[in-house]
Tab-separated table of C-alpha atoms in Angstrom:
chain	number	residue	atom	x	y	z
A	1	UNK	CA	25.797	48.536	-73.341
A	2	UNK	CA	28.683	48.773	-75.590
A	3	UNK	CA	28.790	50.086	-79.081
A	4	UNK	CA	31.285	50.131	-81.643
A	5	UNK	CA	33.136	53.540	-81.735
A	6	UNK	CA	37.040	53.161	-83.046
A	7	UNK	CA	38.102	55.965	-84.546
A	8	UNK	CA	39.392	53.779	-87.676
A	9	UNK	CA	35.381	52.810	-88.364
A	10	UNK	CA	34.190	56.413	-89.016
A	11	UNK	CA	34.876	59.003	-91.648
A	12	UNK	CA	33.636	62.828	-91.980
A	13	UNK	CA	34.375	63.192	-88.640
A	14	UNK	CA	33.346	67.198	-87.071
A	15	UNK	CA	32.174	68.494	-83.748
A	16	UNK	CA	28.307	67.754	-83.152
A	17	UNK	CA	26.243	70.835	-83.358
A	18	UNK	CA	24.332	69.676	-80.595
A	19	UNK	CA	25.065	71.396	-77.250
A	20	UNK	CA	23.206	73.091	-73.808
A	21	UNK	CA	20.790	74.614	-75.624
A	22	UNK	CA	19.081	71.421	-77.248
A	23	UNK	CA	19.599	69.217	-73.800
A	24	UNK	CA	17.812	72.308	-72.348
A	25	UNK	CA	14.836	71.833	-75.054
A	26	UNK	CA	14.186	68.175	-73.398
A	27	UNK	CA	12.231	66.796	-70.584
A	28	UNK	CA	12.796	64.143	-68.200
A	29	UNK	CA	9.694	62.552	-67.333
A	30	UNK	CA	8.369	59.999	-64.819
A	31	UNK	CA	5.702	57.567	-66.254
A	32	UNK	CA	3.629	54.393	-66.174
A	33	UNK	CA	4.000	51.952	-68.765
A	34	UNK	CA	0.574	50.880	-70.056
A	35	UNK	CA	1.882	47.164	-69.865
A	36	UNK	CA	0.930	46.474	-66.311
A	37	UNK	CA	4.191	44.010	-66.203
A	38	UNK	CA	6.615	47.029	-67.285
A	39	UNK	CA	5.634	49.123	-64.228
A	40	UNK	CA	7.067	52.746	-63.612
A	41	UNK	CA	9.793	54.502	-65.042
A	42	UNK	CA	11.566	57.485	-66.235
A	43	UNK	CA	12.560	58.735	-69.361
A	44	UNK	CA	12.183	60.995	-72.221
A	45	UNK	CA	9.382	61.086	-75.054
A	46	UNK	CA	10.626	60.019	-77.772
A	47	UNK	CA	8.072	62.574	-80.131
A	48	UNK	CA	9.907	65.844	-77.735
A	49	UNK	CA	13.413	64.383	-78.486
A	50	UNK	CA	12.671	64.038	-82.430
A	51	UNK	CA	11.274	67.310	-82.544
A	52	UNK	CA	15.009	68.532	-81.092
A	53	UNK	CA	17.623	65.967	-81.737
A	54	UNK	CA	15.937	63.846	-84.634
A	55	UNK	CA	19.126	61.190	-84.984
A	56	UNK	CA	18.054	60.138	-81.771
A	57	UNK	CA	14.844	58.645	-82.552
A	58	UNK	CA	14.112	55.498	-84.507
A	59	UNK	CA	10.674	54.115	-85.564
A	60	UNK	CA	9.960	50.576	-85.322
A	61	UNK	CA	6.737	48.267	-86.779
A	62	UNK	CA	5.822	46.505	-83.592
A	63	UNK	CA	2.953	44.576	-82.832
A	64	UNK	CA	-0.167	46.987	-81.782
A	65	UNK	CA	1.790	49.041	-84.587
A	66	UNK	CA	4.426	51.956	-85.150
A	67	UNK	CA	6.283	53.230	-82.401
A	68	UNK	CA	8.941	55.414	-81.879
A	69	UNK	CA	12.283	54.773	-79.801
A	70	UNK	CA	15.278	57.120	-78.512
A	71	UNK	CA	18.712	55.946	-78.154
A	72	UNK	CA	19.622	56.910	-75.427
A	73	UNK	CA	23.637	55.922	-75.510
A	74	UNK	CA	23.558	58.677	-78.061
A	75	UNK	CA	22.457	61.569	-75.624
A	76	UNK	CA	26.248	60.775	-73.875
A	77	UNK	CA	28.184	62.772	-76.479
A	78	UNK	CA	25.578	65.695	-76.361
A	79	UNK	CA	25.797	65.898	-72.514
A	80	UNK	CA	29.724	65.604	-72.466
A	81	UNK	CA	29.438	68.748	-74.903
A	82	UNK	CA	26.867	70.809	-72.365
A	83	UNK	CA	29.162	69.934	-69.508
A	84	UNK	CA	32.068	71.336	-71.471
A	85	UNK	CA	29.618	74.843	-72.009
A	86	UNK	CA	28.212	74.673	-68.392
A	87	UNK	CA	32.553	74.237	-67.458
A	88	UNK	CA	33.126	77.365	-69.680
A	89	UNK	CA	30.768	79.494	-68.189
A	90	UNK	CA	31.440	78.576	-64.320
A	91	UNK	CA	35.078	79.397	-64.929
A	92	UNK	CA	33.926	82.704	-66.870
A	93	UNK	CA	31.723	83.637	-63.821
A	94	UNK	CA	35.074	82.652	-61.762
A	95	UNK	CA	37.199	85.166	-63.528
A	96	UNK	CA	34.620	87.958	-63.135
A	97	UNK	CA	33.808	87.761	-59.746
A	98	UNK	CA	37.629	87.380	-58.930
A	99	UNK	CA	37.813	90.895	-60.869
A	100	UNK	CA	35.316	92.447	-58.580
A	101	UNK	CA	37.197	91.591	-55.236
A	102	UNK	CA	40.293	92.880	-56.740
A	103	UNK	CA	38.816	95.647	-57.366
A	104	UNK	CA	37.099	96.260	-53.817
């Protein structure tokens, strides 16, 4: 899906505060939808992703009632910023381990 993200519509713009250490707070889950036409699936619960990331979860008045929904095009930016961490730290490891055969 595509969602309107020009620079020119936002304002207040900063680096999220969101990184590894909330994506590793989540769970991906398998799961059976209790609508026998939806089938199986995987996913996140939306009540775990609120609890860590709460700008990701919306809560809708559908018909059997309430019910909470992630967005999940806004987990993208998060995970580009834990890749950038997880890049930091492989090319830290790098360096030291590059050290230690020097020094043998």
């Amino acid at each position: 899906s595509t969602v309107a993200s020009d620079m020119s519509l936002k304002e207040n713009i900063t680096d999220t505060k969101y990184g590894l250490s909330d994506i590793m707070k989540l769970r991906g889950v398998d799961f059976d939808w209790k609508r026998e036409d939806m089938g199986h699936d995987v996913g996140v619960l939306a009540q775990e992703v609120e609890a860590v990331i709460p700008e990701l979860v919306k809560e809708y008045d559908g018909l059997r009632g309430k019910f909470k929904a992630v967005d999940y095009n806004k987990l993208v930016p998060i995970l580009i910023e834990s890749i950038k961490e997880l890049k930091t730290e492989v090319d830290s490891l790098r360096v030291l381990t590059e050290i230690e055969e020097i020094k043998e």
